[in-house]
mmCIF file of N, CA and C in Angstrom:
data_model
loop_
_atom_site.group_PDB
_atom_site.id
_atom_site.type_symbol
_atom_site.label_atom_id
_atom_site.label_comp_id
_atom_site.label_asym_id
_atom_site.label_seq_id
_atom_site.Cartn_x
_atom_site.Cartn_y
_atom_site.Cartn_z
ATOM 1 N N MET A 1 -2.885 -4.281 6.434
ATOM 2 C CA MET A 1 -4.981 -4.089 5.797
ATOM 3 C C MET A 1 -3.853 -3.499 4.276
ATOM 4 N N THR A 2 -2.812 -2.947 3.918
ATOM 5 C CA THR A 2 -2.473 -2.117 2.761
ATOM 6 C C THR A 2 -1.671 -3.323 1.606
ATOM 7 N N LEU A 3 -1.380 -5.012 2.337
ATOM 8 C CA LEU A 3 -0.046 -5.971 2.555
ATOM 9 C C LEU A 3 -2.380 -6.376 1.116
ATOM 10 N N ASP A 4 -2.586 -6.172 1.546
ATOM 11 C CA ASP A 4 -3.747 -6.583 0.855
ATOM 12 C C ASP A 4 -4.684 -6.111 0.088
ATOM 13 N N LEU A 5 -4.919 -4.754 0.164
ATOM 14 C CA LEU A 5 -5.628 -4.003 -0.954
ATOM 15 C C LEU A 5 -4.412 -3.731 -1.629
ATOM 16 N N LEU A 6 -2.983 -3.958 -2.235
ATOM 17 C CA LEU A 6 -2.310 -4.450 -3.229
ATOM 18 C C LEU A 6 -2.352 -4.591 -3.923
ATOM 19 N N SER A 7 -2.627 -6.170 -3.031
ATOM 20 C CA SER A 7 -2.834 -8.087 -3.956
ATOM 21 C C SER A 7 -4.292 -7.715 -4.374
ATOM 22 N N GLN A 8 -4.886 -7.047 -4.593
ATOM 23 C CA GLN A 8 -6.166 -7.193 -4.699
ATOM 24 C C GLN A 8 -6.537 -6.065 -6.176
ATOM 25 N N GLY A 9 -5.341 -5.649 -5.969
ATOM 26 C CA GLY A 9 -4.868 -4.290 -7.722
ATOM 27 C C GLY A 9 -5.804 -2.224 -6.741
ATOM 28 N N VAL A 10 -5.729 -2.400 -6.163
ATOM 29 C CA VAL A 10 -6.056 -1.728 -4.794
ATOM 30 C C VAL A 10 -4.936 -0.041 -5.291
ATOM 31 N N PRO A 11 -5.393 0.813 -5.153
ATOM 32 C CA PRO A 11 -4.002 1.534 -5.078
ATOM 33 C C PRO A 11 -4.426 2.369 -3.700
ATOM 34 N N VAL A 12 -2.753 2.130 -3.800
ATOM 35 C CA VAL A 12 -3.162 2.684 -1.305
ATOM 36 C C VAL A 12 -2.286 4.726 -1.479
ATOM 37 N N VAL A 13 -2.203 5.470 -0.861
ATOM 38 C CA VAL A 13 -1.339 6.488 -0.876
ATOM 39 C C VAL A 13 -1.982 6.809 0.580
ATOM 40 N N THR A 14 -0.141 7.145 0.424
ATOM 41 C CA THR A 14 -0.363 7.395 1.781
ATOM 42 C C THR A 14 0.505 8.240 2.215
ATOM 43 N N MET A 15 0.975 8.667 3.665
ATOM 44 C CA MET A 15 2.071 9.592 3.081
ATOM 45 C C MET A 15 2.693 10.059 5.378
ATOM 46 N N GLY A 16 3.948 9.401 4.920
ATOM 47 C CA GLY A 16 4.473 9.089 6.583
ATOM 48 C C GLY A 16 4.056 10.574 7.831
ATOM 49 N N GLY A 17 4.692 9.641 8.997
ATOM 50 C CA GLY A 17 3.924 10.762 9.561
ATOM 51 C C GLY A 17 4.062 9.620 11.063
ATOM 52 N N GLY A 18 3.098 10.910 11.486
ATOM 53 C CA GLY A 18 3.340 10.160 13.724
ATOM 54 C C GLY A 18 1.916 9.615 14.297
ATOM 55 N N GLN A 19 1.880 8.242 13.434
ATOM 56 C CA GLN A 19 1.011 7.316 13.428
ATOM 57 C C GLN A 19 1.881 6.071 12.792
ATOM 58 N N ALA A 20 2.224 5.319 13.611
ATOM 59 C CA ALA A 20 3.037 4.228 12.468
ATOM 60 C C ALA A 20 2.259 3.365 11.829
ATOM 61 N N CYS A 21 0.831 2.947 11.827
ATOM 62 C CA CYS A 21 -0.208 3.204 10.465
ATOM 63 C C CYS A 21 0.568 3.594 8.752
ATOM 64 N N SER A 22 0.708 4.572 9.099
ATOM 65 C CA SER A 22 0.817 5.419 7.673
ATOM 66 C C SER A 22 2.612 5.272 8.130
ATOM 67 N N ARG A 23 3.980 5.043 8.944
ATOM 68 C CA ARG A 23 5.169 4.737 8.437
ATOM 69 C C ARG A 23 5.255 3.439 7.693
ATOM 70 N N THR A 24 4.077 3.173 8.839
ATOM 71 C CA THR A 24 4.427 1.641 7.867
ATOM 72 C C THR A 24 3.975 0.696 6.518
ATOM 73 N N THR A 25 2.773 1.471 6.503
ATOM 74 C CA THR A 25 1.979 1.693 4.796
ATOM 75 C C THR A 25 3.706 2.437 4.144
ATOM 76 N N ALA A 26 3.694 3.779 4.421
ATOM 77 C CA ALA A 26 4.782 4.152 3.672
ATOM 78 C C ALA A 26 6.122 3.879 3.531
ATOM 79 N N SER A 27 6.385 2.585 3.683
ATOM 80 C CA SER A 27 7.279 1.496 4.079
ATOM 81 C C SER A 27 7.381 0.500 2.917
ATOM 82 N N ILE A 28 5.741 -0.025 2.916
ATOM 83 C CA ILE A 28 5.992 -0.907 2.519
ATOM 84 C C ILE A 28 5.710 -0.608 0.616
ATOM 85 N N LEU A 29 5.188 0.762 0.596
ATOM 86 C CA LEU A 29 5.020 1.273 -0.276
ATOM 87 C C LEU A 29 6.488 1.695 -1.486
ATOM 88 N N ALA A 30 6.994 1.808 -0.419
ATOM 89 C CA ALA A 30 8.600 2.705 -0.414
ATOM 90 C C ALA A 30 9.812 1.190 -1.126
ATOM 91 N N CYS A 31 9.077 0.283 -0.613
ATOM 92 C CA CYS A 31 9.583 -1.426 -0.739
ATOM 93 C C CYS A 31 8.941 -1.676 -2.195
ATOM 94 N N LEU A 32 7.389 -2.049 -2.478
ATOM 95 C CA LEU A 32 6.997 -2.269 -3.157
ATOM 96 C C LEU A 32 6.517 -1.358 -4.405
ATOM 97 N N GLY A 33 6.496 -0.352 -4.057
ATOM 98 C CA GLY A 33 6.214 0.906 -4.840
ATOM 99 C C GLY A 33 4.565 0.505 -5.081
ATOM 100 N N PRO A 34 4.523 0.625 -6.835
ATOM 101 C CA PRO A 34 4.984 2.029 -7.249
ATOM 102 C C PRO A 34 5.114 2.823 -6.675
ATOM 103 N N ASP A 35 6.257 4.227 -7.184
ATOM 104 C CA ASP A 35 6.396 5.424 -6.946
ATOM 105 C C ASP A 35 5.112 5.971 -7.131
ATOM 106 N N GLY A 36 4.939 7.122 -6.832
ATOM 107 C CA GLY A 36 4.047 8.479 -6.768
ATOM 108 C C GLY A 36 2.964 8.140 -5.256
ATOM 109 N N LEU A 37 2.670 7.480 -4.236
ATOM 110 C CA LEU A 37 2.178 6.946 -3.757
ATOM 111 C C LEU A 37 2.551 7.309 -2.002
ATOM 112 N N VAL A 38 4.283 8.364 -1.970
ATOM 113 C CA VAL A 38 3.752 7.823 -0.951
ATOM 114 C C VAL A 38 3.448 9.844 -1.028
ATOM 115 N N ALA A 39 2.852 10.727 -0.527
ATOM 116 C CA ALA A 39 2.930 12.122 -0.621
ATOM 117 C C ALA A 39 4.155 12.829 1.058
ATOM 118 N N GLU A 40 4.230 13.742 0.393
ATOM 119 C CA GLU A 40 5.000 14.748 2.088
ATOM 120 C C GLU A 40 3.764 14.846 2.201
ATOM 121 N N GLY A 41 3.501 15.130 3.690
ATOM 122 C CA GLY A 41 2.340 16.375 3.966
ATOM 123 C C GLY A 41 1.477 15.597 3.202
ATOM 124 N N ARG A 42 -0.085 16.379 3.983
ATOM 125 C CA ARG A 42 -1.383 16.779 3.844
ATOM 126 C C ARG A 42 -1.206 17.117 2.014
ATOM 127 N N ASP A 43 -0.948 17.869 2.693
ATOM 128 C CA ASP A 43 -1.294 18.059 0.822
ATOM 129 C C ASP A 43 -1.593 17.980 0.236
ATOM 130 N N ALA A 44 0.515 17.537 -0.388
ATOM 131 C CA ALA A 44 0.177 16.948 -1.914
ATOM 132 C C ALA A 44 -0.702 15.504 -1.900
ATOM 133 N N TRP A 45 -0.780 14.719 -0.397
ATOM 134 C CA TRP A 45 -1.687 13.470 -0.367
ATOM 135 C C TRP A 45 -2.569 13.556 -0.363
ATOM 136 N N ILE A 46 -3.502 15.149 -0.495
ATOM 137 C CA ILE A 46 -4.973 15.407 -0.759
ATOM 138 C C ILE A 46 -4.934 15.396 -2.228
ATOM 139 N N GLY A 47 -4.144 16.128 -2.479
ATOM 140 C CA GLY A 47 -3.954 15.756 -4.143
ATOM 141 C C GLY A 47 -3.313 14.889 -4.503
ATOM 142 N N ARG A 48 -2.696 14.240 -4.366
ATOM 143 C CA ARG A 48 -2.938 12.909 -4.808
ATOM 144 C C ARG A 48 -4.105 12.184 -5.475
ATOM 145 N N VAL A 49 -4.787 11.901 -3.856
ATOM 146 C CA VAL A 49 -5.772 11.814 -3.601
ATOM 147 C C VAL A 49 -7.014 12.347 -4.991
ATOM 148 N N LEU A 50 -7.127 12.397 -4.356
ATOM 149 C CA LEU A 50 -7.876 14.655 -6.009
ATOM 150 C C LEU A 50 -7.046 14.081 -7.904
ATOM 151 N N ALA A 51 -6.259 13.681 -7.699
ATOM 152 C CA ALA A 51 -5.779 13.461 -8.954
ATOM 153 C C ALA A 51 -5.946 12.454 -9.387
ATOM 154 N N LEU A 52 -6.125 10.962 -8.765
ATOM 155 C CA LEU A 52 -6.560 9.880 -9.143
ATOM 156 C C LEU A 52 -7.554 9.469 -8.584
ATOM 157 N N ILE A 53 -8.983 10.394 -8.099
ATOM 158 C CA ILE A 53 -10.065 10.142 -9.255
ATOM 159 C C ILE A 53 -10.473 10.854 -9.583
ATOM 160 N N ASP A 54 -9.656 11.954 -10.436
ATOM 161 C CA ASP A 54 -9.940 12.915 -11.836
ATOM 162 C C ASP A 54 -9.381 12.291 -12.615
ATOM 163 N N ASP A 55 -8.389 11.102 -12.680
ATOM 164 C CA ASP A 55 -7.687 10.522 -13.639
ATOM 165 C C ASP A 55 -7.890 9.545 -14.728
ATOM 166 N N ALA A 56 -9.628 8.605 -14.946
ATOM 167 C CA ALA A 56 -9.912 6.995 -15.105
ATOM 168 C C ALA A 56 -8.674 6.775 -15.085
ATOM 169 N N GLU A 57 -7.777 6.989 -16.262
ATOM 170 C CA GLU A 57 -6.930 7.089 -16.920
ATOM 171 C C GLU A 57 -6.047 6.256 -15.830
ATOM 172 N N ALA A 58 -5.836 6.653 -15.622
ATOM 173 C CA ALA A 58 -4.659 6.559 -14.130
ATOM 174 C C ALA A 58 -4.528 5.705 -13.335
ATOM 175 N N ARG A 59 -5.960 6.161 -13.465
ATOM 176 C CA ARG A 59 -6.617 4.916 -11.640
ATOM 177 C C ARG A 59 -6.177 3.141 -12.920
ATOM 178 N N ARG A 60 -6.121 3.314 -13.919
ATOM 179 C CA ARG A 60 -6.134 2.249 -14.481
ATOM 180 C C ARG A 60 -5.072 1.402 -14.776
ATOM 181 N N ALA A 61 -4.339 2.196 -15.221
ATOM 182 C CA ALA A 61 -2.694 2.552 -15.458
ATOM 183 C C ALA A 61 -2.241 1.794 -14.641
ATOM 184 N N LEU A 62 -2.370 2.788 -13.244
ATOM 185 C CA LEU A 62 -2.093 1.567 -11.512
ATOM 186 C C LEU A 62 -1.898 0.726 -11.482
ATOM 187 N N ARG A 63 -3.713 0.113 -11.313
ATOM 188 C CA ARG A 63 -4.135 -0.678 -11.187
ATOM 189 C C ARG A 63 -3.586 -1.729 -11.904
ATOM 190 N N ALA A 64 -3.341 -1.559 -13.565
ATOM 191 C CA ALA A 64 -2.602 -2.965 -14.404
ATOM 192 C C ALA A 64 -1.129 -3.093 -14.098
ATOM 193 N N GLU A 65 -0.543 -1.625 -13.770
ATOM 194 C CA GLU A 65 0.548 -2.677 -12.858
ATOM 195 C C GLU A 65 0.350 -2.600 -11.174
ATOM 196 N N LEU A 66 -0.175 -2.963 -10.935
ATOM 197 C CA LEU A 66 0.111 -2.866 -9.426
ATOM 198 C C LEU A 66 -0.315 -5.054 -9.496
ATOM 199 N N ARG A 67 -1.721 -4.901 -10.251
ATOM 200 C CA ARG A 67 -2.102 -6.333 -11.315
ATOM 201 C C ARG A 67 -0.410 -7.057 -11.890
ATOM 202 N N ALA A 68 0.567 -7.316 -12.236
ATOM 203 C CA ALA A 68 1.008 -7.377 -13.649
ATOM 204 C C ALA A 68 2.395 -7.573 -12.664
ATOM 205 N N THR A 69 3.292 -6.414 -12.130
ATOM 206 C CA THR A 69 4.151 -6.493 -11.498
ATOM 207 C C THR A 69 4.454 -7.201 -9.460
ATOM 208 N N HIS A 70 3.241 -6.468 -9.029
ATOM 209 C CA HIS A 70 3.535 -6.349 -7.920
ATOM 210 C C HIS A 70 3.211 -7.760 -6.709
ATOM 211 N N ILE A 71 1.317 -7.921 -7.913
ATOM 212 C CA ILE A 71 0.202 -9.195 -7.051
ATOM 213 C C ILE A 71 1.106 -10.089 -6.407
ATOM 214 N N PRO A 72 2.111 -10.862 -8.094
ATOM 215 C CA PRO A 72 3.324 -11.092 -7.368
ATOM 216 C C PRO A 72 3.321 -12.240 -6.832
ATOM 217 N N ARG A 73 4.465 -10.393 -5.989
ATOM 218 C CA ARG A 73 5.832 -11.097 -5.341
ATOM 219 C C ARG A 73 4.798 -10.315 -3.777
ATOM 220 N N LEU A 74 3.723 -9.545 -4.097
ATOM 221 C CA LEU A 74 2.497 -9.274 -2.171
ATOM 222 C C LEU A 74 1.993 -11.094 -2.165
ATOM 223 N N ALA A 75 1.769 -11.963 -3.373
ATOM 224 C CA ALA A 75 1.716 -13.215 -2.635
ATOM 225 C C ALA A 75 2.020 -13.704 -2.377
ATOM 226 N N ALA A 76 3.558 -13.856 -2.808
ATOM 227 C CA ALA A 76 4.773 -14.377 -1.983
ATOM 228 C C ALA A 76 5.000 -13.491 -0.282
ATOM 229 N N ALA A 77 4.981 -12.648 -0.351
ATOM 230 C CA ALA A 77 4.768 -12.172 0.555
ATOM 231 C C ALA A 77 4.199 -11.844 1.841
ATOM 232 N N ILE A 78 2.426 -11.855 1.709
ATOM 233 C CA ILE A 78 1.778 -11.586 2.635
ATOM 234 C C ILE A 78 2.128 -13.043 3.591
ATOM 235 N N PRO A 79 2.641 -14.105 3.009
ATOM 236 C CA PRO A 79 2.025 -15.655 4.203
ATOM 237 C C PRO A 79 2.998 -15.599 5.126
ATOM 238 N N ALA A 80 4.560 -14.721 5.200
ATOM 239 C CA ALA A 80 5.283 -14.748 5.951
ATOM 240 C C ALA A 80 5.111 -14.185 6.599
ATOM 241 N N THR A 81 4.655 -12.553 6.181
ATOM 242 C CA THR A 81 4.313 -11.730 6.998
ATOM 243 C C THR A 81 3.228 -11.933 7.957
ATOM 244 N N ILE A 82 2.806 -13.383 7.922
ATOM 245 C CA ILE A 82 1.341 -13.753 8.985
ATOM 246 C C ILE A 82 2.148 -14.179 9.575
ATOM 247 N N ARG A 83 2.875 -14.660 9.896
ATOM 248 C CA ARG A 83 3.853 -15.806 10.733
ATOM 249 C C ARG A 83 4.495 -14.435 10.913
ATOM 250 N N ALA A 84 5.137 -13.876 10.063
ATOM 251 C CA ALA A 84 5.951 -12.390 11.424
ATOM 252 C C ALA A 84 5.408 -12.430 12.795
ATOM 253 N N VAL A 85 3.767 -11.907 12.404
ATOM 254 C CA VAL A 85 3.711 -11.246 13.648
ATOM 255 C C VAL A 85 2.317 -12.177 14.173
ATOM 256 N N GLU A 86 2.673 -13.171 13.456
ATOM 257 C CA GLU A 86 2.166 -14.151 14.321
ATOM 258 C C GLU A 86 2.783 -14.346 15.740
ATOM 259 N N ALA A 87 4.584 -15.078 15.079
ATOM 260 C CA ALA A 87 6.081 -14.931 16.645
ATOM 261 C C ALA A 87 5.950 -13.799 16.572
ATOM 262 N N GLN A 88 5.136 -12.568 16.159
ATOM 263 C CA GLN A 88 5.493 -11.689 17.079
ATOM 264 C C GLN A 88 5.233 -11.791 18.308
ATOM 265 N N LEU A 89 3.572 -11.648 17.695
ATOM 266 C CA LEU A 89 2.038 -12.161 19.058
ATOM 267 C C LEU A 89 2.998 -13.689 20.298
ATOM 268 N N LEU A 90 3.159 -14.063 19.560
ATOM 269 C CA LEU A 90 3.411 -14.824 20.516
ATOM 270 C C LEU A 90 4.149 -14.329 21.580
ATOM 271 N N SER A 91 5.064 -13.906 20.825
ATOM 272 C CA SER A 91 6.372 -13.905 22.265
ATOM 273 C C SER A 91 5.985 -12.868 22.817
ATOM 274 N N LEU A 92 5.036 -11.603 23.060
ATOM 275 C CA LEU A 92 5.160 -10.923 23.966
ATOM 276 C C LEU A 92 3.492 -11.148 25.395
ATOM 277 N N ALA A 93 3.189 -12.367 24.207
ATOM 278 C CA ALA A 93 2.592 -13.452 24.982
ATOM 279 C C ALA A 93 2.662 -14.159 26.367
ATOM 280 N N GLY A 94 4.531 -14.396 25.652
ATOM 281 C CA GLY A 94 5.128 -15.367 26.546
ATOM 282 C C GLY A 94 5.217 -16.684 26.199
ATOM 283 N N GLY A 95 4.448 -16.666 24.581
ATOM 284 C CA GLY A 95 4.775 -18.301 24.955
ATOM 285 C C GLY A 95 5.862 -18.796 23.661
#
């Protein structure tokens, strides 16, 4: 989901935590950027989301950055990620 959203230029804000999906998204954002989308704790996450909601120019700039620098990398990464997930599922199924 995170890769799909980023590939469409949609900013994703997350915080690392106890859930696997949060840690995975935090890892993706740490590797791909842009900076500032991984919050440390609930209050920081809420603050970052509200700041993006309130600042249309920051959202436009972030989307432009995602489109210019991240979409080409994501387009290349998504097929490889899908193949890796499929391979893991097959190995779990004994195939």
